[in-house]
Coordinates of C-alpha atoms in Angstrom, one line a residue:
M1337 CA 93.2 93.3 94.8
T1338 CA 92.3 96.8 95.9
E1339 CA 91.2 95.9 99.4
I1340 CA 94.6 94.4 100.3
K1341 CA 96.9 97.3 101.1
K1342 CA 100.5 97.2 100.1
E1343 CA 102.6 95.6 102.8
E1344 CA 105.0 97.7 104.8
E1345 CA 108.7 97.1 104.1
K1346 CA 109.9 94.2 106.2
S1347 CA 112.3 91.3 106.1
L1348 CA 111.6 88.7 103.5
N1349 CA 110.5 85.2 104.4
F1350 CA 112.5 82.3 102.8
L1351 CA 110.0 81.8 100.0
E1352 CA 110.2 85.5 99.0
E1353 CA 114.0 85.3 99.0
I1354 CA 113.7 82.3 96.6
V1355 CA 111.3 84.1 94.3
E1356 CA 113.5 87.3 94.3
E1357 CA 116.6 85.3 93.6
D1358 CA 114.9 83.4 90.7
L1359 CA 113.6 86.6 89.2
S1360 CA 116.9 88.4 89.6
A1361 CA 118.7 85.5 87.9
G1362 CA 116.3 85.6 85.0
K1363 CA 115.1 82.1 85.7
Y1364 CA 111.5 83.2 85.1
K1365 CA 110.1 86.4 83.6
T1366 CA 107.1 86.2 86.0
I1367 CA 106.0 83.7 88.6
L1368 CA 103.0 81.4 88.5
T1369 CA 101.7 79.7 91.7
R1370 CA 98.7 77.5 92.3
F1371 CA 96.4 76.6 95.1
P1372 CA 95.5 72.9 94.6
P1373 CA 92.8 71.7 97.1
E1374 CA 91.2 68.3 97.0
P1375 CA 87.5 68.8 96.9
N1376 CA 86.7 66.3 99.6
G1377 CA 85.7 68.7 102.3
Y1378 CA 85.4 72.4 103.3
L1379 CA 88.5 74.5 103.6
H1380 CA 89.7 75.3 107.1
I1381 CA 91.9 78.0 108.7
G1382 CA 95.0 76.0 107.9
H1383 CA 94.2 76.3 104.2
S1384 CA 93.9 80.1 104.6
K1385 CA 97.6 80.2 105.2
S1386 CA 98.3 78.4 102.0
I1387 CA 95.8 80.6 100.1
C1388 CA 97.4 83.8 101.5
L1389 CA 100.9 82.6 100.7
N1390 CA 100.3 81.4 97.1
F1391 CA 98.1 84.3 96.1
G1392 CA 100.1 86.8 98.2
L1393 CA 103.4 85.8 96.5
A1394 CA 102.0 86.2 93.1
L1395 CA 100.4 89.6 93.9
K1396 CA 103.6 90.9 95.5
Y1397 CA 105.8 89.9 92.5
G1398 CA 103.4 90.7 89.7
G1399 CA 102.6 87.0 89.0
K1400 CA 99.4 85.0 88.9
T1401 CA 97.8 82.1 90.7
N1402 CA 95.8 79.2 89.3
L1403 CA 93.1 77.4 91.3
R1404 CA 93.5 73.7 90.5
F1405 CA 91.3 71.1 92.1
D1406 CA 93.1 67.9 92.8
D1407 CA 90.1 65.7 91.9
T1408 CA 91.8 62.3 91.5
N1409 CA 89.7 60.3 94.0
P1410 CA 86.1 60.1 92.9
V1411 CA 85.0 58.3 96.0
T1412 CA 85.4 61.3 98.4
E1413 CA 85.0 64.3 96.1
D1414 CA 81.9 66.3 95.4
T1415 CA 80.8 69.4 93.5
E1416 CA 79.4 70.9 96.8
Y1417 CA 83.0 71.1 98.0
V1418 CA 84.2 72.6 94.8
E1419 CA 81.7 75.5 95.1
S1420 CA 82.4 76.0 98.8
I1421 CA 86.1 76.3 98.1
K1422 CA 85.6 78.9 95.4
E1423 CA 83.3 80.9 97.7
D1424 CA 85.9 80.8 100.5
I1425 CA 88.8 82.0 98.4
R1426 CA 86.8 84.9 97.0
W1427 CA 85.6 85.8 100.5
L1428 CA 89.2 85.9 101.7
G1429 CA 89.7 88.5 98.9
F1430 CA 91.5 86.6 96.2
E1431 CA 90.8 85.9 92.5
W1432 CA 92.5 83.1 90.5
E1433 CA 93.9 83.3 87.0
K1434 CA 92.5 80.0 85.8
E1435 CA 90.1 77.5 87.3
L1436 CA 91.5 74.1 86.5
Y1437 CA 91.1 70.4 87.5
A1438 CA 93.5 67.5 87.7
S1439 CA 90.8 65.7 85.8
D1440 CA 91.4 68.1 82.9
Y1441 CA 94.6 66.2 82.4
F1442 CA 93.5 62.6 82.7
E1443 CA 94.2 61.9 79.1
Q1444 CA 97.6 63.6 79.2
L1445 CA 98.5 61.8 82.4
Y1446 CA 97.5 58.5 80.8
Q1447 CA 99.8 59.2 77.9
F1448 CA 102.6 60.1 80.2
A1449 CA 102.1 56.7 81.9
I1450 CA 102.2 55.0 78.5
K1451 CA 105.5 56.8 77.7
L1452 CA 107.1 55.5 81.0
I1453 CA 105.9 52.0 80.2
E1454 CA 107.4 52.2 76.7
E1455 CA 110.7 53.4 78.2
G1456 CA 110.7 50.5 80.7
R1457 CA 110.1 52.8 83.7
A1458 CA 106.7 51.6 84.7
Y1459 CA 105.0 48.2 85.1
V1460 CA 101.6 46.6 86.0
D1461 CA 101.6 44.8 89.3
D1462 CA 99.1 42.2 90.2
S1463 CA 100.1 42.1 93.9
S1464 CA 97.6 42.9 96.6
S1465 CA 98.1 46.1 98.7
E1466 CA 99.3 43.9 101.6
E1467 CA 101.9 42.1 99.4
I1468 CA 103.1 45.4 98.0
A1469 CA 103.5 46.9 101.5
K1470 CA 105.4 43.7 102.7
L1471 CA 107.8 43.8 99.8
K1472 CA 108.4 47.5 100.2
G1473 CA 110.7 47.0 103.2
T1474 CA 111.2 49.4 106.1
P1475 CA 113.0 52.7 106.5
T1476 CA 116.1 50.7 107.6
E1477 CA 115.8 47.7 105.3
P1478 CA 115.6 47.8 101.5
G1479 CA 112.5 46.5 99.7
K1480 CA 112.3 43.5 97.4
D1481 CA 111.4 43.5 93.7
S1482 CA 107.8 42.6 92.9
P1483 CA 107.5 39.3 91.0
Y1484 CA 105.8 41.3 88.2
R1485 CA 108.6 44.0 87.9
D1486 CA 110.2 42.4 84.9
R1487 CA 107.2 42.1 82.7
T1488 CA 107.8 43.1 79.1
V1489 CA 106.9 46.4 77.7
A1490 CA 104.3 44.8 75.4
E1491 CA 102.7 42.9 78.3
N1492 CA 102.6 46.1 80.5
L1493 CA 101.0 48.1 77.6
Q1494 CA 98.4 45.4 77.0
L1495 CA 97.5 45.1 80.7
F1496 CA 97.4 48.9 81.3
T1497 CA 95.1 49.3 78.3
A1498 CA 92.9 46.6 79.8
M1499 CA 92.8 48.3 83.1
R1500 CA 91.5 51.5 81.4
E1501 CA 88.9 49.5 79.6
G1502 CA 87.5 48.2 82.9
K1503 CA 88.4 44.6 82.5
Y1504 CA 89.6 44.3 86.1
K1505 CA 88.1 44.8 89.6
D1506 CA 89.2 47.4 92.1
G1507 CA 92.5 46.5 93.6
E1508 CA 93.2 43.7 91.2
K1509 CA 96.1 45.5 89.5
V1510 CA 98.0 48.8 89.8
L1511 CA 100.6 50.6 87.7
R1512 CA 103.9 51.3 89.4
A1513 CA 106.9 53.4 88.5
K1514 CA 110.1 51.4 88.2
V1515 CA 112.4 53.6 90.4
D1516 CA 114.6 52.0 93.1
M1517 CA 113.4 49.4 95.7
S1518 CA 116.5 50.0 97.8
S1519 CA 116.2 53.8 98.0
P1520 CA 116.4 55.1 101.6
N1521 CA 113.3 57.2 100.7
M1522 CA 110.3 54.9 100.9
H1523 CA 108.4 57.0 98.4
M1524 CA 110.9 56.1 95.7
R1525 CA 110.4 52.4 96.1
D1526 CA 108.4 51.8 93.0
P1527 CA 105.5 54.1 93.9
I1528 CA 102.0 53.4 92.6
M1529 CA 101.0 55.6 89.7
Y1530 CA 97.5 54.3 88.9
R1531 CA 94.8 52.3 90.8
I1532 CA 91.5 50.9 89.7
K1533 CA 88.4 52.6 91.1
H1534 CA 85.0 51.8 89.5
A1535 CA 83.4 55.0 90.9
H1536 CA 81.4 57.9 89.4
H1537 CA 83.6 61.1 89.1
H1538 CA 81.9 64.4 89.8
R1539 CA 83.2 65.8 86.4
T1540 CA 84.2 62.9 84.1
G1541 CA 81.3 60.7 85.1
D1542 CA 82.0 57.0 84.3
K1543 CA 84.6 57.7 81.5
W1544 CA 87.5 56.5 83.7
C1545 CA 87.9 53.6 86.0
I1546 CA 91.6 54.1 86.6
Y1547 CA 92.8 57.2 88.5
P1548 CA 96.3 58.6 89.0
M1549 CA 97.8 58.8 92.5
Y1550 CA 98.6 62.2 94.0
D1551 CA 102.3 61.8 93.4
F1552 CA 101.9 61.1 89.8
A1553 CA 99.2 63.7 89.1
H1554 CA 100.4 66.6 91.1
G1555 CA 103.9 67.3 89.7
Q1556 CA 102.8 66.7 86.1
S1557 CA 99.8 69.0 86.5
D1558 CA 102.2 71.7 87.8
A1559 CA 104.4 71.1 84.8
I1560 CA 101.6 71.2 82.3
E1561 CA 100.5 74.6 83.7
N1562 CA 104.2 75.9 83.8
I1563 CA 103.9 76.5 87.6
T1564 CA 107.2 78.1 88.6
H1565 CA 106.9 77.7 92.4
S1566 CA 104.9 74.8 93.7
I1567 CA 104.4 75.5 97.4
C1568 CA 103.5 72.6 99.7
T1569 CA 103.5 71.9 103.4
L1570 CA 106.3 70.1 105.1
E1571 CA 104.8 66.6 105.0
F1572 CA 105.5 66.6 101.3
V1573 CA 109.3 67.0 101.7
P1574 CA 109.9 63.2 101.2
H1575 CA 107.7 63.4 98.1
R1576 CA 109.9 66.0 96.4
P1577 CA 112.5 63.5 94.9
L1578 CA 109.7 61.6 93.3
Y1579 CA 108.1 64.9 92.1
D1580 CA 111.4 65.7 90.4
W1581 CA 112.0 62.2 89.1
F1582 CA 108.7 62.1 87.1
I1583 CA 109.3 65.6 85.6
K1584 CA 112.8 64.6 84.6
E1585 CA 111.8 61.3 83.1
L1586 CA 108.9 62.8 81.2
E1587 CA 111.0 65.8 80.1
L1588 CA 108.4 68.3 81.2
F1589 CA 108.6 72.0 82.3
P1590 CA 110.8 72.0 85.4
S1591 CA 108.3 73.0 88.1
H1592 CA 109.9 72.9 91.5
Q1593 CA 108.4 72.1 94.9
F1594 CA 109.1 74.2 98.0
E1595 CA 107.8 73.4 101.5
F1596 CA 106.6 75.5 104.4
A1597 CA 105.2 74.7 107.8
R1598 CA 101.5 74.0 107.9
L1599 CA 99.2 75.9 110.2
N1600 CA 98.3 74.0 113.4
L1601 CA 95.9 75.7 115.7
N1602 CA 95.4 74.7 119.4
Y1603 CA 92.0 73.7 120.8
T1604 CA 90.8 72.4 117.5
V1605 CA 91.5 69.7 114.9
M1606 CA 92.7 70.4 111.3
S1607 CA 92.2 67.0 109.7
K1608 CA 89.4 66.9 107.1
R1609 CA 88.8 63.3 108.2
K1610 CA 88.2 64.3 111.8
L1611 CA 86.2 67.3 110.8
L1612 CA 84.0 65.1 108.6
Q1613 CA 83.5 62.8 111.7
L1614 CA 82.3 65.8 113.7
V1615 CA 79.8 66.6 111.0
N1616 CA 78.6 63.1 110.2
E1617 CA 78.2 62.1 113.9
G1618 CA 76.3 65.2 114.9
Y1619 CA 78.8 66.8 117.2
V1620 CA 78.3 70.0 115.1
T1621 CA 75.5 71.2 112.9
G1622 CA 77.5 71.1 109.7
W1623 CA 80.7 72.2 108.0
D1624 CA 79.8 75.9 108.7
D1625 CA 79.0 75.4 112.4
P1626 CA 80.5 78.5 114.0
R1627 CA 82.6 76.2 116.3
M1628 CA 84.3 74.6 113.3
P1629 CA 87.8 75.9 112.1
T1630 CA 86.4 75.9 108.6
I1631 CA 86.5 79.2 106.7
S1632 CA 82.8 78.9 106.2
G1633 CA 82.4 78.3 110.0
L1634 CA 84.6 81.3 110.8
R1635 CA 82.6 83.4 108.3
R1636 CA 79.3 82.4 109.9
R1637 CA 80.7 83.1 113.4
G1638 CA 81.5 86.7 112.3
Y1639 CA 85.2 86.6 111.5
T1640 CA 86.2 89.0 108.7
P1641 CA 88.6 88.2 105.8
E1642 CA 90.8 91.1 107.0
S1643 CA 91.3 89.5 110.4
I1644 CA 92.2 86.1 108.9
R1645 CA 94.7 87.7 106.4
K1646 CA 96.2 89.6 109.3
F1647 CA 96.5 86.4 111.3
C1648 CA 98.3 84.6 108.5
E1649 CA 100.6 87.6 108.1
L1650 CA 101.5 87.6 111.8
I1651 CA 102.3 83.9 112.1
G1652 CA 104.6 84.2 109.1
V1653 CA 106.2 81.5 107.0
Q1654 CA 108.2 78.9 108.9
K1655 CA 110.2 75.8 108.0
R1656 CA 109.3 74.0 111.2
D1657 CA 105.8 72.9 112.4
N1658 CA 104.5 74.4 115.6
L1659 CA 101.2 74.8 117.4
I1660 CA 99.8 78.3 117.0
D1661 CA 97.7 79.7 119.9
V1662 CA 94.1 80.4 118.9
S1663 CA 94.3 83.5 121.1
L1664 CA 96.3 85.2 118.3
L1665 CA 93.5 84.6 115.9
E1666 CA 91.0 86.0 118.4
F1667 CA 93.3 89.0 118.9
C1668 CA 93.2 89.7 115.2
I1669 CA 89.4 89.7 115.0
R1670 CA 89.1 91.8 118.2
E1671 CA 91.4 94.4 116.7
H1672 CA 89.4 94.6 113.5
L1673 CA 86.0 94.5 115.0
N1674 CA 86.9 97.2 117.5
R1675 CA 87.4 99.5 114.6
I1676 CA 84.4 98.6 112.5
A1677 CA 81.7 97.1 114.8
L1678 CA 78.5 99.2 115.5
R1679 CA 77.8 99.5 119.2
R1680 CA 74.4 98.3 120.4
M1681 CA 72.9 97.6 123.9
V1682 CA 71.5 94.1 124.7
V1683 CA 70.6 92.8 128.1
F1684 CA 71.1 89.0 128.4
D1685 CA 69.8 88.4 132.0
P1686 CA 67.4 91.2 132.9
V1687 CA 66.3 92.8 136.1
K1688 CA 63.7 95.5 135.9
V1689 CA 64.4 99.1 136.9
I1690 CA 61.7 101.6 137.6
L1691 CA 62.7 105.3 137.6
T1692 CA 60.2 106.5 140.2
N1693 CA 60.8 110.3 139.5
Y1694 CA 60.9 110.1 135.7
T1695 CA 57.7 111.9 134.7
Q1696 CA 58.1 111.9 130.9
D1697 CA 56.4 109.3 128.8
E1698 CA 59.7 108.7 126.9
E1699 CA 62.5 110.5 125.1
S1700 CA 65.0 109.8 122.4
L1701 CA 68.7 109.9 123.2
K1702 CA 71.6 110.3 120.7
V1703 CA 74.2 107.6 121.3
E1704 CA 77.3 107.1 119.1
D1705 CA 77.6 104.1 116.9
N1706 CA 81.4 103.6 117.3
P1707 CA 83.7 105.8 119.4
E1708 CA 86.7 104.3 117.5
D1709 CA 85.4 105.8 114.2
P1710 CA 86.5 109.4 113.6
E1711 CA 83.5 109.9 111.5
A1712 CA 81.1 108.0 113.8
T1713 CA 77.4 108.4 113.3
H1714 CA 74.8 108.5 116.1
R1715 CA 71.6 106.6 116.5
D1716 CA 68.4 107.3 118.4
V1717 CA 67.9 105.2 121.5
P1718 CA 64.5 105.4 123.2
F1719 CA 64.5 106.0 127.0
S1720 CA 61.6 105.5 129.3
R1721 CA 60.6 105.1 132.9
E1722 CA 60.9 101.3 132.9
L1723 CA 64.2 99.7 131.9
Y1724 CA 66.1 96.4 131.9
I1725 CA 69.7 96.2 133.2
E1726 CA 71.9 93.1 133.6
R1727 CA 71.3 91.2 136.8
E1728 CA 75.0 91.0 137.3
D1729 CA 75.2 94.8 137.4
F1730 CA 73.3 94.9 140.7
M1731 CA 74.3 93.5 144.1
E1732 CA 72.2 93.9 147.2
N1733 CA 75.2 93.4 149.5
P1734 CA 78.2 94.4 147.4
P1735 CA 81.9 94.1 148.4
K1736 CA 83.9 97.2 148.9
K1737 CA 85.1 97.7 145.3
F1738 CA 81.8 96.9 143.6
F1739 CA 81.1 100.2 141.6
R1740 CA 78.0 99.2 139.8
L1741 CA 74.4 99.5 141.1
A1742 CA 73.6 98.8 144.8
P1743 CA 71.3 100.1 147.4
G1744 CA 72.1 103.8 147.9
Q1745 CA 74.8 103.6 145.2
K1746 CA 74.9 105.6 141.9
V1747 CA 75.8 104.5 138.4
R1748 CA 75.5 106.0 135.0
L1749 CA 73.3 104.5 132.3
K1750 CA 75.2 104.5 129.0
G1751 CA 74.3 107.6 126.9
A1752 CA 71.6 108.6 129.5
Y1753 CA 71.5 109.6 133.1
I1754 CA 73.0 108.9 136.5
I1755 CA 70.6 106.8 138.6
Q1756 CA 70.6 105.7 142.3
C1757 CA 69.0 102.6 143.7
D1758 CA 66.5 103.5 146.4
E1759 CA 64.5 100.3 147.0
V1760 CA 64.8 96.5 146.2
V1761 CA 61.5 94.7 145.6
K1762 CA 61.4 90.9 146.0
D1763 CA 58.9 88.1 145.6
A1764 CA 57.7 85.7 148.2
D1765 CA 60.7 83.5 147.6
G1766 CA 63.2 86.3 148.2
N1767 CA 64.0 86.8 144.5
I1768 CA 64.6 90.3 143.2
T1769 CA 61.8 91.3 140.9
E1770 CA 62.5 95.0 140.4
L1771 CA 64.7 97.9 141.5
R1772 CA 63.1 101.2 142.3
C1773 CA 65.5 104.0 141.4
S1774 CA 65.6 107.7 141.0
Y1775 CA 67.4 109.6 138.3
L1776 CA 69.3 112.9 138.3
P1777 CA 67.6 115.1 135.7
G1778 CA 70.7 117.3 135.2
S1779 CA 73.0 114.4 134.6
K1780 CA 72.3 113.6 130.9
S1781 CA 75.3 112.4 129.0
G1782 CA 76.8 115.0 126.8
G1783 CA 75.4 117.9 128.9
D1784 CA 75.9 116.7 132.5
Q1785 CA 75.5 119.6 134.9
S1786 CA 75.1 117.5 138.1
G1787 CA 78.8 117.7 139.1
I1788 CA 78.5 114.1 140.4
K1789 CA 81.2 111.6 139.3
V1790 CA 80.4 107.9 139.3
Q1791 CA 82.8 105.1 138.7
A1792 CA 80.8 102.8 136.5
T1793 CA 78.7 103.0 133.4
I1794 CA 76.3 100.2 132.6
H1795 CA 74.1 99.4 129.5
W1796 CA 70.3 99.2 129.6
V1797 CA 67.3 98.7 127.3
S1798 CA 63.9 100.4 127.5
I1799 CA 61.4 97.7 128.3
R1800 CA 58.6 99.2 126.2
H1801 CA 60.9 99.4 123.1
A1802 CA 63.0 96.2 123.6
I1803 CA 63.0 93.6 120.9
P1804 CA 63.5 89.8 121.7
I1805 CA 66.5 88.2 120.1
E1806 CA 68.3 84.8 120.5
I1807 CA 71.9 84.8 121.5
R1808 CA 74.3 82.0 120.7
L1809 CA 77.5 82.1 122.8
Y1810 CA 80.2 80.1 121.1
D1811 CA 83.5 79.0 122.7
R1812 CA 86.3 76.7 121.8
L1813 CA 85.2 73.3 120.5
F1814 CA 87.7 71.3 122.5
K1815 CA 88.8 71.6 126.1
V1816 CA 92.4 70.4 125.6
E1817 CA 95.1 72.2 123.7
D1818 CA 96.0 69.4 121.2
P1819 CA 93.0 67.1 120.9
A1820 CA 94.3 65.5 117.7
N1821 CA 97.3 64.0 119.6
A1822 CA 95.6 63.4 123.0
A1823 CA 95.2 59.9 124.3
G1824 CA 92.1 58.0 123.1
D1825 CA 89.4 59.3 120.9
F1826 CA 89.7 63.0 120.0
K1827 CA 86.0 63.4 120.4
D1828 CA 86.2 62.6 124.1
Y1829 CA 87.7 66.1 124.6
I1830 CA 84.9 68.1 123.1
N1831 CA 84.1 71.1 125.3
P1832 CA 80.5 70.6 126.6
D1833 CA 80.2 74.3 127.0
S1834 CA 81.2 75.2 123.5
L1835 CA 77.6 76.5 122.8
Q1836 CA 75.2 78.3 125.2
V1837 CA 71.9 79.5 123.8
L1838 CA 70.0 82.4 125.4
P1839 CA 66.6 82.3 123.7
A1840 CA 65.2 85.6 124.9
A1841 CA 67.7 88.4 125.3
H1842 CA 66.4 92.0 125.1
A1843 CA 67.9 94.4 122.5
E1844 CA 67.5 98.0 121.7
P1845 CA 65.3 98.6 118.7
A1846 CA 68.1 99.7 116.4
L1847 CA 69.0 96.0 116.0
R1848 CA 65.8 95.4 114.1
Q1849 CA 67.6 96.9 111.1
A1850 CA 70.6 94.5 111.5
K1851 CA 72.3 93.3 108.3
F1852 CA 74.2 90.1 107.7
A1853 CA 77.2 92.1 106.5
E1854 CA 77.4 94.2 109.6
R1855 CA 79.3 93.5 112.8
Y1856 CA 78.2 94.6 116.2
Q1857 CA 79.6 95.1 119.6
F1858 CA 77.0 94.4 122.3
L1859 CA 78.3 96.8 124.9
R1860 CA 80.3 95.0 127.6
K1861 CA 79.3 91.6 126.2
G1862 CA 81.4 90.9 123.1
Y1863 CA 81.2 91.0 119.3
F1864 CA 78.3 89.6 117.5
N1865 CA 76.8 89.1 114.0
L1866 CA 73.5 88.1 112.6
D1867 CA 73.2 84.4 111.9
K1868 CA 71.8 82.8 108.7
D1869 CA 69.1 81.0 110.8
S1870 CA 67.5 84.3 111.5
S1871 CA 63.9 85.0 110.2
E1872 CA 61.4 87.7 110.3
E1873 CA 60.0 86.2 113.5
K1874 CA 63.3 85.6 115.3
M1875 CA 66.6 87.3 115.0
I1876 CA 69.6 85.2 116.0
F1877 CA 73.1 86.6 116.8
N1878 CA 76.3 84.7 117.1
R1879 CA 79.1 85.7 119.5
T1880 CA 82.2 86.0 117.4
V1881 CA 84.5 86.6 120.3
T1882 CA 84.5 88.1 123.8
L1883 CA 85.7 91.6 124.5
R1884 CA 88.8 90.2 126.3
D1885 CA 90.6 86.9 126.4
T1886 CA 88.7 85.2 129.2
W1887 CA 89.7 81.6 128.3
A1888 CA 93.1 81.7 129.9
K1889 CA 91.7 83.1 133.2
E1890 CA 89.0 80.4 133.3
Q1891 CA 91.6 77.6 132.7
K1892 CA 93.7 78.9 135.6
K1893 CA 90.6 78.8 137.9
G1894 CA 90.0 75.2 136.9

């Protein structure tokens, strides 16, 4: 992948150490990893860590990565999610070797199950889910054998065939592996391999009415594909003995599972179930709502793939779960956008300025697009007698260290002239309607001959040339650090100020040519991008992130 630069030499993480040891020992000639999402929702920022890890390891060591959809639950899965997942992975900058599906292996998995039955290592159980749970015991007490555990091979084969043929209702029977009901690992106490689900599958249609459980499908799919390093998150550590047991009993390619800490981000939730609730109950506008931690939401908000990959690199690969501060993610996007974002001037809350001594009709000023770019281009910005400035940039009775515009005080207009406020005009209610100012003709930026130094520069927009745009100011979706584990319903902690809409901001005319792929810094306001809801009649811009981390300061005030 050409856009991902070769990493600088640094200490290896524990997975890289394992891979290097395996390659050095000749265990594998090349490595093959996989990213195995279940297509039951959109990918979120947590998945990006797994994507970067699986694809990144393969890239670093000359291997390859398969994309395999774990589509073994027809009730929750959909083609929409499949397509969104592929789009997200490509957007992050990765390409897979093969696109595969667990459903590709349904017949093979069925034959694997038949083999285990024939070897006396699997049986059909008529017990209800409640009865199975009761007999399974507790972590400190061994389980008890199911009354159906000693069925003959012939009976189990006949019943399992009948299950496939659709002769039983959902939940009426299951196929269980015969492992060890006294194992200290609850996952080894005769785990369920197959359950009955009369549901339409997004790929196989109505061909199957029995579906393999994750623990049976996952390891065998890895083995079928000759995956060398099956990388999972820490919650799958207790599943590893069962992963190994199935592969050993079936005498398959010895894929091996390795676990790392999942990405947990504060001020959000990472559970697909909870995210689905937010979508279905209307707390957000959809999976790609810019407040969502989904990759599509981050993309719509204006995050770049480079910033997310950098974030995943900075948090590293750990063996212990922890809560990552979202400010690190915001730092990564600020760092990237500062380098690439085009600068534009937009006034959110305007107050009118009249330059009483400006006699020209208008003029065009050259203003740089990005001072951080060594090859920065310049744009033409129209300047005229009547301007808008931000209302917060003026104070009639300022404190001592207020350096922006005030009666008798001077300030520089970005890329233009120094001006001085001479008169404040108010309406009958005492509201400021306009500021009458004078400008210094010899103070033009880039050729200032006035000899006057001012301590503040403010942005502005020519009223005659301003274009109206809508601004959407996004903030963190939750007002507590760990909403998933807070008392009560997690939705009770939604931040009521997570979205503020400014329907009529005033922008310099260069924004009329804004493109979806471009990123912008609205001077002194933050980083923004064009939203997909935009039309010819109305341009809408999302705030990706503020110029500085203001959240911590606001929390201290509260």
